[in-house]
């Protein structure tokens, strides 16, 4: 009982304050009731509503996953700088299947890999992140009863299940840029590290590449800058690897005609992802530290010619959405369209250990508490940011999580 309301009750049973004091007390009680309604009862109702909405959403997602199939754990092997291997993006499915030094085939058919595949086969997806995985968030998975899914399941039920058909090579972090969302400083493998990576590749990865259909270089650095990856790309150019299609993930600073010819890429490229993160020179200088926006545009013109001629089958630009660049998302789509990209891809920034909690809270606009959160929601309503051309990846999942009142995800 508050001191202000004491006169209302102090008068005793059947008695009440009179005159101005009575009216003042009633007003204070009404104010208190309004405060309780606004700050307690309304919040309780909103919490209950959010729980109900989340239960419905979780139930819908569960139904969706039971009817859907993800081929990645059955076909993909991703390497990382610490030697661990994954069957999906480590942010989406963060359980490694083992250390490559144990032998690729051993871990590919090992207990952990089998458990991950079982979680897909039984529809539980218990090891997968429903927030981080863009394929789940955007409902991009194939149907479980599709011929392709059934073929993959049948292959792994056989006595001789297949080795990975797709290799994602992310084990060398050497890069010409030091983007704040990825690293704190320039990272370049020294000669000893390059020799170690070359040896591991020859012993472990080359045998897998002989039977693979696709290889992506690189999710960890830049294929045109890394000496190790440059040697690998040249190593797999020959009759022995004619079947192998190459996907590149690059910042494009070194992707010019000279780089194209030096790596002998003609006739070998399936897909190219250009990570840009900005649509203006000012923002690019900050989020792509060490890069030149002018050089980027020059190289994009060269890459556009490759896409227009069919030398590159698929081309898309990607942006890591953060405080400094989210307002440029519509212009980023225009940039992608200008240079013949097949789509523009967006994903929310993630903390890979480069930010302190306070720094990440400042950059992560996916939190409802962030001062730019509502402006981000307004930007996302722009007609240019609608699928299929704009692929919003993990962004909607982060927004929905924030609107449900859940804590921000840091990684």
mmCIF file of C-alpha atoms in Angstrom, residues 348 363-368 370 373 376 398-399 401-402 408:
data_model
loop_
_atom_site.group_PDB
_atom_site.id
_atom_site.type_symbol
_atom_site.label_atom_id
_atom_site.label_comp_id
_atom_site.label_asym_id
_atom_site.label_seq_id
_atom_site.Cartn_x
_atom_site.Cartn_y
_atom_site.Cartn_z
ATOM 1 C CA UNK A 348 22.475 -10.410 -40.249
ATOM 2 C CA UNK A 363 26.471 -3.045 -34.520
ATOM 3 C CA UNK A 364 23.675 -5.614 -34.199
ATOM 4 C CA UNK A 365 20.543 -3.830 -35.421
ATOM 5 C CA UNK A 366 18.482 -6.997 -35.088
ATOM 6 C CA UNK A 367 17.707 -6.310 -31.423
ATOM 7 C CA UNK A 368 14.455 -4.574 -30.500
ATOM 8 C CA UNK A 370 18.704 -1.095 -30.720
ATOM 9 C CA UNK A 373 15.633 -1.307 -35.013
ATOM 10 C CA UNK A 376 15.570 -1.258 -40.116
ATOM 11 C CA UNK A 398 16.342 -12.102 -36.235
ATOM 12 C CA UNK A 399 13.563 -9.526 -36.605
ATOM 13 C CA UNK A 401 12.910 -13.150 -32.640
ATOM 14 C CA UNK A 402 13.276 -9.553 -31.478
ATOM 15 C CA UNK A 408 19.589 -10.792 -29.012
#
